[in-house]
PDB file of C-alpha atoms in Angstrom:
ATOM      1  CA  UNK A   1     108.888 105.531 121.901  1.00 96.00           C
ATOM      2  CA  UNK A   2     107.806 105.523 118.172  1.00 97.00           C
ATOM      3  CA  UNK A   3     104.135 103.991 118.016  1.00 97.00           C
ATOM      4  CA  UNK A   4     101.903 103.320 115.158  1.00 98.00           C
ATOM      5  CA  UNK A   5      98.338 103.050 116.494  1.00 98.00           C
ATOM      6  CA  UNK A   6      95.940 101.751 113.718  1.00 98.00           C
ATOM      7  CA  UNK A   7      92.106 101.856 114.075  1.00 98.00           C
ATOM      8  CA  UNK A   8      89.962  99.094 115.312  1.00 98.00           C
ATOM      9  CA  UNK A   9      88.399  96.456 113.843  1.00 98.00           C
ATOM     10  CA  UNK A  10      85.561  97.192 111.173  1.00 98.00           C
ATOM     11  CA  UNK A  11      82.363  94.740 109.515  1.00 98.00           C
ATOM     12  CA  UNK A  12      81.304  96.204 106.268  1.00 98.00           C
ATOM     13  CA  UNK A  13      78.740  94.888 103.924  1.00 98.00           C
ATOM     14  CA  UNK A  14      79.922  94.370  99.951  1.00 98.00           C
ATOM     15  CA  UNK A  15      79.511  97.963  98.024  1.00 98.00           C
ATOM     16  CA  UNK A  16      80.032 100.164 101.835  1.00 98.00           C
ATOM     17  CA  UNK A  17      82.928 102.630 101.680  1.00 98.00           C
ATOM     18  CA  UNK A  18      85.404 102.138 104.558  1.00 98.00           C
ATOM     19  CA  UNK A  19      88.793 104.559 105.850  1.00 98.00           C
ATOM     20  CA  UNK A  20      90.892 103.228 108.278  1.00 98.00           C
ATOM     21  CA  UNK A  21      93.634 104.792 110.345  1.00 98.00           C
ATOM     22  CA  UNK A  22      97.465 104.954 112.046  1.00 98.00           C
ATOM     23  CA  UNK A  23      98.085 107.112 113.931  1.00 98.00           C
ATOM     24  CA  UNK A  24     101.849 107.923 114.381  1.00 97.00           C
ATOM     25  CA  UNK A  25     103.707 108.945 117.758  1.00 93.00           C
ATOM     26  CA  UNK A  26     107.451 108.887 118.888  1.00 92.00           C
ATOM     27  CA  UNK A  27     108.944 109.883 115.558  1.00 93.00           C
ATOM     28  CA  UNK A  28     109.038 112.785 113.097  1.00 93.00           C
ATOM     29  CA  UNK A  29     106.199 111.614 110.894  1.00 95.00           C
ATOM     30  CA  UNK A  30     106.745 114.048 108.032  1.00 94.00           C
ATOM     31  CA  UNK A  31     110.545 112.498 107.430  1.00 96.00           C
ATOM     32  CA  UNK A  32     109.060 108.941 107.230  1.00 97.00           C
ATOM     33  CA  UNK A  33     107.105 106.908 104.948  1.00 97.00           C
ATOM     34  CA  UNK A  34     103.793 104.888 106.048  1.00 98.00           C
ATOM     35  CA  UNK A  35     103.547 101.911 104.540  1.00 98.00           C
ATOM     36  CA  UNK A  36     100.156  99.337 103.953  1.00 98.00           C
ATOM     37  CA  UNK A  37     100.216  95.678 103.793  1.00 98.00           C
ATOM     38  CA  UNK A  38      97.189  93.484 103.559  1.00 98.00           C
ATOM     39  CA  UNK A  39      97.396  89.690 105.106  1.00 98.00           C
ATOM     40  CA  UNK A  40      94.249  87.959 103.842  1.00 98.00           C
ATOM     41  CA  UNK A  41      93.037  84.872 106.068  1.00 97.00           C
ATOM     42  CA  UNK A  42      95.601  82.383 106.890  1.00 97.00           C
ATOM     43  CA  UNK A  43      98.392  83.674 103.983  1.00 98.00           C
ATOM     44  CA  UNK A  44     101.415  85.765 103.555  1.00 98.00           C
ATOM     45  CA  UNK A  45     102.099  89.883 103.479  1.00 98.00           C
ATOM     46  CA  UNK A  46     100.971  91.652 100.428  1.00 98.00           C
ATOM     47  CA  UNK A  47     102.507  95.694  99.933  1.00 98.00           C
ATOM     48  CA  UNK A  48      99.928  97.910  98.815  1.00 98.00           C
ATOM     49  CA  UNK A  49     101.246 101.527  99.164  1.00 97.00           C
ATOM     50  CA  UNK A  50     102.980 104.391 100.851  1.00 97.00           C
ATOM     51  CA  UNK A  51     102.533 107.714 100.974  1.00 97.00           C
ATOM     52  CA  UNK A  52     105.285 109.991 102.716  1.00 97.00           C
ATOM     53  CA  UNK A  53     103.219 112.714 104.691  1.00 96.00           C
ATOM     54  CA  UNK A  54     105.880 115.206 104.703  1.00 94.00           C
ATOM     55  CA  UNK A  55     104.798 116.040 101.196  1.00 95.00           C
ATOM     56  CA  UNK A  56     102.164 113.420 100.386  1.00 95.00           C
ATOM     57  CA  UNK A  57     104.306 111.426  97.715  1.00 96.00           C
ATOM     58  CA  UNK A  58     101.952 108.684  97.031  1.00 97.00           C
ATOM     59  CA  UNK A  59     103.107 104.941  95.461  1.00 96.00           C
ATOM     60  CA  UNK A  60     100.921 101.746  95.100  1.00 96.00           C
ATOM     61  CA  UNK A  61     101.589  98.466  94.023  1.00 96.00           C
ATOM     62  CA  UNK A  62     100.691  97.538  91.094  1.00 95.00           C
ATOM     63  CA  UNK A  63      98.273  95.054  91.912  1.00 96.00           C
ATOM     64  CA  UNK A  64      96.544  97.563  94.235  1.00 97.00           C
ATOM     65  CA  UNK A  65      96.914 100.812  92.261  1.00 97.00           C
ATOM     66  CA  UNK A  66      93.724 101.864  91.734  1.00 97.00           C
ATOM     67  CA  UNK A  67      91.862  99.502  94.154  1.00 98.00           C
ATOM     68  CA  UNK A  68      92.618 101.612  97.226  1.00 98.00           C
ATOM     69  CA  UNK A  69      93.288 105.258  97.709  1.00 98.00           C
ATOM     70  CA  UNK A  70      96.283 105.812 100.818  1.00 98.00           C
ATOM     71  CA  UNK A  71      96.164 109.415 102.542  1.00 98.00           C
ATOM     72  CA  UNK A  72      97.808 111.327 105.115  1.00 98.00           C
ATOM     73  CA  UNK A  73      96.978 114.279 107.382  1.00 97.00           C
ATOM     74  CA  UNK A  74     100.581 115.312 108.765  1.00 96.00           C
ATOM     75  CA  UNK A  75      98.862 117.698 110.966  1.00 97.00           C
ATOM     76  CA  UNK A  76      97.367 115.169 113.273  1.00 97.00           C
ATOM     77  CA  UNK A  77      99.694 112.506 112.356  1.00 98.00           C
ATOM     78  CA  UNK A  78      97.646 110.099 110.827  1.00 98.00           C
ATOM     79  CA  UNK A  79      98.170 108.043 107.025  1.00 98.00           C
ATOM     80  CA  UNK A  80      95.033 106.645 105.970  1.00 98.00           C
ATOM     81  CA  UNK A  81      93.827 103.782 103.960  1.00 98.00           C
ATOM     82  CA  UNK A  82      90.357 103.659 101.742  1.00 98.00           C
ATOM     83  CA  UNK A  83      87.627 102.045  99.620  1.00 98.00           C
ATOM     84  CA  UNK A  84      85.437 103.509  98.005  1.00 98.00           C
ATOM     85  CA  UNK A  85      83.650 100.249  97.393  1.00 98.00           C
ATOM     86  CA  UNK A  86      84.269  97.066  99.591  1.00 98.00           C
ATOM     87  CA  UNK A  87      84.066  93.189  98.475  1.00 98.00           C
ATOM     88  CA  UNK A  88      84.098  90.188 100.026  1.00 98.00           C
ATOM     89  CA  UNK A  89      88.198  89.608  98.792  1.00 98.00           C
ATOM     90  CA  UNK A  90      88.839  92.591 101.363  1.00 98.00           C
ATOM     91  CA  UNK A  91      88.676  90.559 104.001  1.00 98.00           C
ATOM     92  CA  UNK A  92      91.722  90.920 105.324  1.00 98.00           C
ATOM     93  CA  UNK A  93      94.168  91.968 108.276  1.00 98.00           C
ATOM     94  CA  UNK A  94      95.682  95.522 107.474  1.00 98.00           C
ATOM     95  CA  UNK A  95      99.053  96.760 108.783  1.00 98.00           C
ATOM     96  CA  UNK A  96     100.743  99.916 108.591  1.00 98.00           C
ATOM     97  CA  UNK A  97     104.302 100.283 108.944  1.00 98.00           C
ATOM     98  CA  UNK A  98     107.111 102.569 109.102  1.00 98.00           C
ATOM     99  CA  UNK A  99     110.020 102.922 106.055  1.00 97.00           C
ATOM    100  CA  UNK A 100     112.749 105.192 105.995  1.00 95.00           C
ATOM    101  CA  UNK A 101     113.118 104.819 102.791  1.00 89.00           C
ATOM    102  CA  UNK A 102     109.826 104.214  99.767  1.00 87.00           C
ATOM    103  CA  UNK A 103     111.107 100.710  98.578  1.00 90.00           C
ATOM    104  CA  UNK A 104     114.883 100.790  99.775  1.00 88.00           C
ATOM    105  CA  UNK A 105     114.643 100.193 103.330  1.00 93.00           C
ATOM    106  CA  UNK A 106     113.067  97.670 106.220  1.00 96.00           C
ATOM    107  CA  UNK A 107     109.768  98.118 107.887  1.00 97.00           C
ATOM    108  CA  UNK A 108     110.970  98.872 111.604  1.00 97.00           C
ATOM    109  CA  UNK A 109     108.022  99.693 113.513  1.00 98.00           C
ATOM    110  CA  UNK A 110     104.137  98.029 112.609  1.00 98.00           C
ATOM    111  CA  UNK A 111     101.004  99.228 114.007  1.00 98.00           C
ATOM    112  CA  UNK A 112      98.617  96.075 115.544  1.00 98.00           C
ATOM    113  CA  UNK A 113      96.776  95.604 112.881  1.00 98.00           C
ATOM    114  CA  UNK A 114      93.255  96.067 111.419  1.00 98.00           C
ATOM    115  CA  UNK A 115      90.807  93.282 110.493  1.00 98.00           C
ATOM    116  CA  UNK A 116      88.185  93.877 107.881  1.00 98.00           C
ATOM    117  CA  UNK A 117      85.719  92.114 107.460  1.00 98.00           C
ATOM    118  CA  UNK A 118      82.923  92.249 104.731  1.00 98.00           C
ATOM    119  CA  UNK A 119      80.691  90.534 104.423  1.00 97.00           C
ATOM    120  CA  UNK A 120      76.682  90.162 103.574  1.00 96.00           C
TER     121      UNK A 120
ATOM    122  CA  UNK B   1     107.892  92.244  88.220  1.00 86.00           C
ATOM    123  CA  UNK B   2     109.971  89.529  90.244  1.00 95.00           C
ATOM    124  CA  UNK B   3     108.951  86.511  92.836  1.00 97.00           C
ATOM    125  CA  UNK B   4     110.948  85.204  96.098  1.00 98.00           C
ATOM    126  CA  UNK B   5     110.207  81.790  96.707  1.00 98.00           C
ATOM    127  CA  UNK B   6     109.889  80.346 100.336  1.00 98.00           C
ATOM    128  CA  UNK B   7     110.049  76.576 101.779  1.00 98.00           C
ATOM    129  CA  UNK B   8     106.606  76.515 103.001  1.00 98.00           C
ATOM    130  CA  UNK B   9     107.597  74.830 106.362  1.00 98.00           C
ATOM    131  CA  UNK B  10     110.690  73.934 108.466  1.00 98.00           C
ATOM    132  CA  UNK B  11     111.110  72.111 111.036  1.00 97.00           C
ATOM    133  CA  UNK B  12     114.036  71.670 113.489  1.00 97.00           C
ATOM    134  CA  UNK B  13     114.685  70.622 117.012  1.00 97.00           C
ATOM    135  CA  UNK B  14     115.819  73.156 119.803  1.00 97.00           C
ATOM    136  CA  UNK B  15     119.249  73.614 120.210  1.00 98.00           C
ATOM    137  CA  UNK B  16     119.691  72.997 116.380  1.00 98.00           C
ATOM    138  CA  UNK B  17     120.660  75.529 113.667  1.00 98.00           C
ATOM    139  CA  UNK B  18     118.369  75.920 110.647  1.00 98.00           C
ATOM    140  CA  UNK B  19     118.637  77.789 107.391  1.00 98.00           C
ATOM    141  CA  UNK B  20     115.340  79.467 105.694  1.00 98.00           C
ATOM    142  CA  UNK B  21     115.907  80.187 101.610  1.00 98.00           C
ATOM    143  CA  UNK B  22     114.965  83.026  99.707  1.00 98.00           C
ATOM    144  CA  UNK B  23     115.221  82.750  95.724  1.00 98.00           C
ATOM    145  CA  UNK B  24     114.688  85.735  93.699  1.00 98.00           C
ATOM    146  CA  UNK B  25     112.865  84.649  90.247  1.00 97.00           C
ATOM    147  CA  UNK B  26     114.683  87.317  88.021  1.00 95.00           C
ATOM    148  CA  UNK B  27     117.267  90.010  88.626  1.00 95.00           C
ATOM    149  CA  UNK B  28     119.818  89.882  90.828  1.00 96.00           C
ATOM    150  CA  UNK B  29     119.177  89.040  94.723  1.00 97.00           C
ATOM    151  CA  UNK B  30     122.746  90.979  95.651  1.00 96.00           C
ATOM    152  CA  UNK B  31     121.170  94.252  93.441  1.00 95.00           C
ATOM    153  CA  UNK B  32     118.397  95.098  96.131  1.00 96.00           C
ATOM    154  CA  UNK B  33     118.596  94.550 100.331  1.00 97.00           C
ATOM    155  CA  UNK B  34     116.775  91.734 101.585  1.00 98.00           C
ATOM    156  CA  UNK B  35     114.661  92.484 104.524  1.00 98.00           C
ATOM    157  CA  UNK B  36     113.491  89.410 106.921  1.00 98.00           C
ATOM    158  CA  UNK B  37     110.485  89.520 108.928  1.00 98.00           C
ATOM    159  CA  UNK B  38     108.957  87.059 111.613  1.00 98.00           C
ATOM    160  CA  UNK B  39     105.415  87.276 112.656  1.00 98.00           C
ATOM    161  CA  UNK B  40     104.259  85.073 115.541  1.00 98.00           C
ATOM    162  CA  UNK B  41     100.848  83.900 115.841  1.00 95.00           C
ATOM    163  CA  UNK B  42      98.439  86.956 116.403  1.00 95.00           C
ATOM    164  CA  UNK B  43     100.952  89.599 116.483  1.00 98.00           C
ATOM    165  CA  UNK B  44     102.671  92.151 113.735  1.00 98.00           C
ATOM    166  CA  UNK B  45     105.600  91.607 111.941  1.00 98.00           C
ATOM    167  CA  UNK B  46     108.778  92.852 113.221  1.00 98.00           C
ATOM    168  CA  UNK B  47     112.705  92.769 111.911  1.00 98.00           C
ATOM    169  CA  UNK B  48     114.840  90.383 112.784  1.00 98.00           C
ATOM    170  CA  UNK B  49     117.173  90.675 109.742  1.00 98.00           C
ATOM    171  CA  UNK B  50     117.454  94.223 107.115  1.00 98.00           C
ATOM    172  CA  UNK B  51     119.796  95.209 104.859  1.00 97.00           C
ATOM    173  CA  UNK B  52     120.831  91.813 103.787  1.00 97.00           C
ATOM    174  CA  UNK B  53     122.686  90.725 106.887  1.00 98.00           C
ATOM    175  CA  UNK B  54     122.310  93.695 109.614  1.00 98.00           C
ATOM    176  CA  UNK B  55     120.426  93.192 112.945  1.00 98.00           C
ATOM    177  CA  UNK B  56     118.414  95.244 114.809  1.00 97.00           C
ATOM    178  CA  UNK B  57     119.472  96.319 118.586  1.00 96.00           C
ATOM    179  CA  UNK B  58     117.562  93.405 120.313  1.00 96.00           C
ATOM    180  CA  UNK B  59     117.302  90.676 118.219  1.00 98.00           C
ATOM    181  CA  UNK B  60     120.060  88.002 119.679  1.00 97.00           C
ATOM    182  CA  UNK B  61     122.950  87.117 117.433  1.00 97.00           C
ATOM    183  CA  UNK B  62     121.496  84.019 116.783  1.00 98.00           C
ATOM    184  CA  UNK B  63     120.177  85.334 113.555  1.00 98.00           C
ATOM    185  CA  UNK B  64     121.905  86.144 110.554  1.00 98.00           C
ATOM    186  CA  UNK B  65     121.370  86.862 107.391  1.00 98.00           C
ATOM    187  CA  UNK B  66     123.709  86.158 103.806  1.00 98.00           C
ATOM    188  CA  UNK B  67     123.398  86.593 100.259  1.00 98.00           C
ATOM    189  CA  UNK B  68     124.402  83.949  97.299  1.00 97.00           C
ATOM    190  CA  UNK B  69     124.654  85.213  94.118  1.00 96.00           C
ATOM    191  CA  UNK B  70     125.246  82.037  92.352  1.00 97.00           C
ATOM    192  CA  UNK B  71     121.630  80.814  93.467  1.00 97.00           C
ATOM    193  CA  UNK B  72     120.177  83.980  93.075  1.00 98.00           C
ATOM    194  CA  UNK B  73     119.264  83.768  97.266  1.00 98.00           C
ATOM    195  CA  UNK B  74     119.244  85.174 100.477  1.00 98.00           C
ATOM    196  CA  UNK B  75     119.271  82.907 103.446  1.00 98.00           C
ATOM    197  CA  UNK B  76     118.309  83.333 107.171  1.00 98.00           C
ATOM    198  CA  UNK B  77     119.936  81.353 109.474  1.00 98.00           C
ATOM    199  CA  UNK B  78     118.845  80.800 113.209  1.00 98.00           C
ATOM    200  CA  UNK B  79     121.204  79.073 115.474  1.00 98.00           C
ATOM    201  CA  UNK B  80     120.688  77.459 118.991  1.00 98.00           C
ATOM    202  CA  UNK B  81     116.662  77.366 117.951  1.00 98.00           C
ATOM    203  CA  UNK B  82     114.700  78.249 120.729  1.00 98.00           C
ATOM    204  CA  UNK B  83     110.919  77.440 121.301  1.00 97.00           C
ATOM    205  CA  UNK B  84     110.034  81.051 121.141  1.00 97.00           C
ATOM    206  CA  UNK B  85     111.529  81.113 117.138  1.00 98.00           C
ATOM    207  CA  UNK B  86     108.481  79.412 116.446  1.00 98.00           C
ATOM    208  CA  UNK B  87     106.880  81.862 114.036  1.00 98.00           C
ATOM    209  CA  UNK B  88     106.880  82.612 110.180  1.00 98.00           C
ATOM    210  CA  UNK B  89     109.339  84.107 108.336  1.00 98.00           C
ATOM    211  CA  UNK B  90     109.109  86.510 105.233  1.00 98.00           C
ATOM    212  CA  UNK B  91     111.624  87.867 103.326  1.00 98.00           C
ATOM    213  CA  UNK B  92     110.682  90.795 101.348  1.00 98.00           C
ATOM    214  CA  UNK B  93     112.893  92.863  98.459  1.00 97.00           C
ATOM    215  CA  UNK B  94     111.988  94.901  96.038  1.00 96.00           C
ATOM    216  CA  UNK B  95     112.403  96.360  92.128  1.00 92.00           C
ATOM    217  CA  UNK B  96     111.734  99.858  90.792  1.00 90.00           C
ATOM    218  CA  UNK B  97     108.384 100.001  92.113  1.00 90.00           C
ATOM    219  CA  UNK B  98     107.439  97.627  94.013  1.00 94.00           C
ATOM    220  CA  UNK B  99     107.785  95.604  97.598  1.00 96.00           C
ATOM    221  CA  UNK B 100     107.992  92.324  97.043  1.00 97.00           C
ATOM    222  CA  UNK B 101     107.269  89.658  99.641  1.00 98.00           C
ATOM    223  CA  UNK B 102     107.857  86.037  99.864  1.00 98.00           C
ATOM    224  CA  UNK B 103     105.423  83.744 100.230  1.00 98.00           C
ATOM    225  CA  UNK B 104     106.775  83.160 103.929  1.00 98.00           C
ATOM    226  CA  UNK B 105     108.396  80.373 105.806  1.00 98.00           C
ATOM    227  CA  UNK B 106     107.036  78.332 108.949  1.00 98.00           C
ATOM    228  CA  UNK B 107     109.233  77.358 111.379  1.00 98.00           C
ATOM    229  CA  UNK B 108     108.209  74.761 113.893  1.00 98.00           C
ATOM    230  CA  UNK B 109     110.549  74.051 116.794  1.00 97.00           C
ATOM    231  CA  UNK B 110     109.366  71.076 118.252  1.00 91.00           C
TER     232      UNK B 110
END
């Protein structure tokens, strides 16, 4: 059964560095991409990245490039996403899903989702 | 860089068909696949239309999905609505580098 397990829930203050996780099971997760998407408080699905681990081909939107940083570890089977320094507008829920394709094809499986919060 | 524009809301009674737009701002809709995606309250996304008009194994035949190139749209279209359809609905297509997402539909079936 593929699985995408994401990290749990974080509170950060404004300026705090934060990494989360998803963890991937079920699937060969070196002949996939991981995808990000951000759902801010009571709106729609925003892409922000993906990053195939088999090689660590990295693309981010262009309104995120250079906001966040997306990472992988294919040895444990984890993509990450990360700030380096957190406002209050990343207050958000945070998926991670699974693309065969970078842009060409569907999401088919989402982790549960991660909700950051920061706030002072 | 492209938009798809949603209805905001829909509403329908069960039993009833209803039909969710998609309209691509520029470019062509039939150039790219059109991916739909319904997220019920507190849970993740999941498929229930990719590739323009293909299901995935478990979502009923209820839902469809078409293309119309002289409106520059996609459309999903849910038949014999059923309390459980209750939920959003986003399509999402994309350009040369970027997912795009629409602003998402909500369907209430009341």
């Amino acid at each position: 059964e593929v699985q995408l397990v994401q990290s749990g829930a974080e509170v950060k203050k404004p300026g705090e560095s934060l990494k989360i996780s998803c963890k991937g099971s079920g699937h060969s997760f070196t002949s996939y991409w991981i995808g990000w998407v951000r759902q801010m408080p009571g709106k729609g699905l925003e892409w922000m990245g993906s990053i195939y681990p088999g090689d660590s081909d990295t693309r981010y939107s262009p309104s995120f490039q250079g906001q966040v940083t997306i990472s992988a570890d294919k040895s444990i089977t984890t993509a990450y996403l990360q700030w380096s320094s957190l406002k209050a507008s990343d207050t958000a829920m945070y998926y991670c899903a699974r693309s065969l394709g970078q842009l060409l094809s569907n999401f088919d499986y989402w982790g549960q989702g991660t909700l950051v919060t920061v706030s002072s | 860089n492209f938009m798809l524009t949603q209805p905001h809301s829909v509403s329908e009674s069960p039993g009833k068909t209803v039909t969710i737009s998609c309209t691509r701002s520029s470019g062509s809709i039939a150039s790219t696949y059109v991916q739909w995606y319904q997220q019920r309250p507190g849970s993740s996304p999941t498929t229930v239309i990719y590739d323009d008009n293909q299901r995935p194994s478990g979502v009923p035949d209820r839902f469809s999905g078409s293309i119309d190139s002289s409106s520059n749209s996609a459309s999903l279209t849910i038949s014999g609505l059923k309390t459980e359809d209750e939920a959003d609905y986003y399509c999402q297509s994309y350009d040369s580098n970027n997912r795009v997402f629409g602003g998402g539909t909500k369907l209430t079936v009341l």
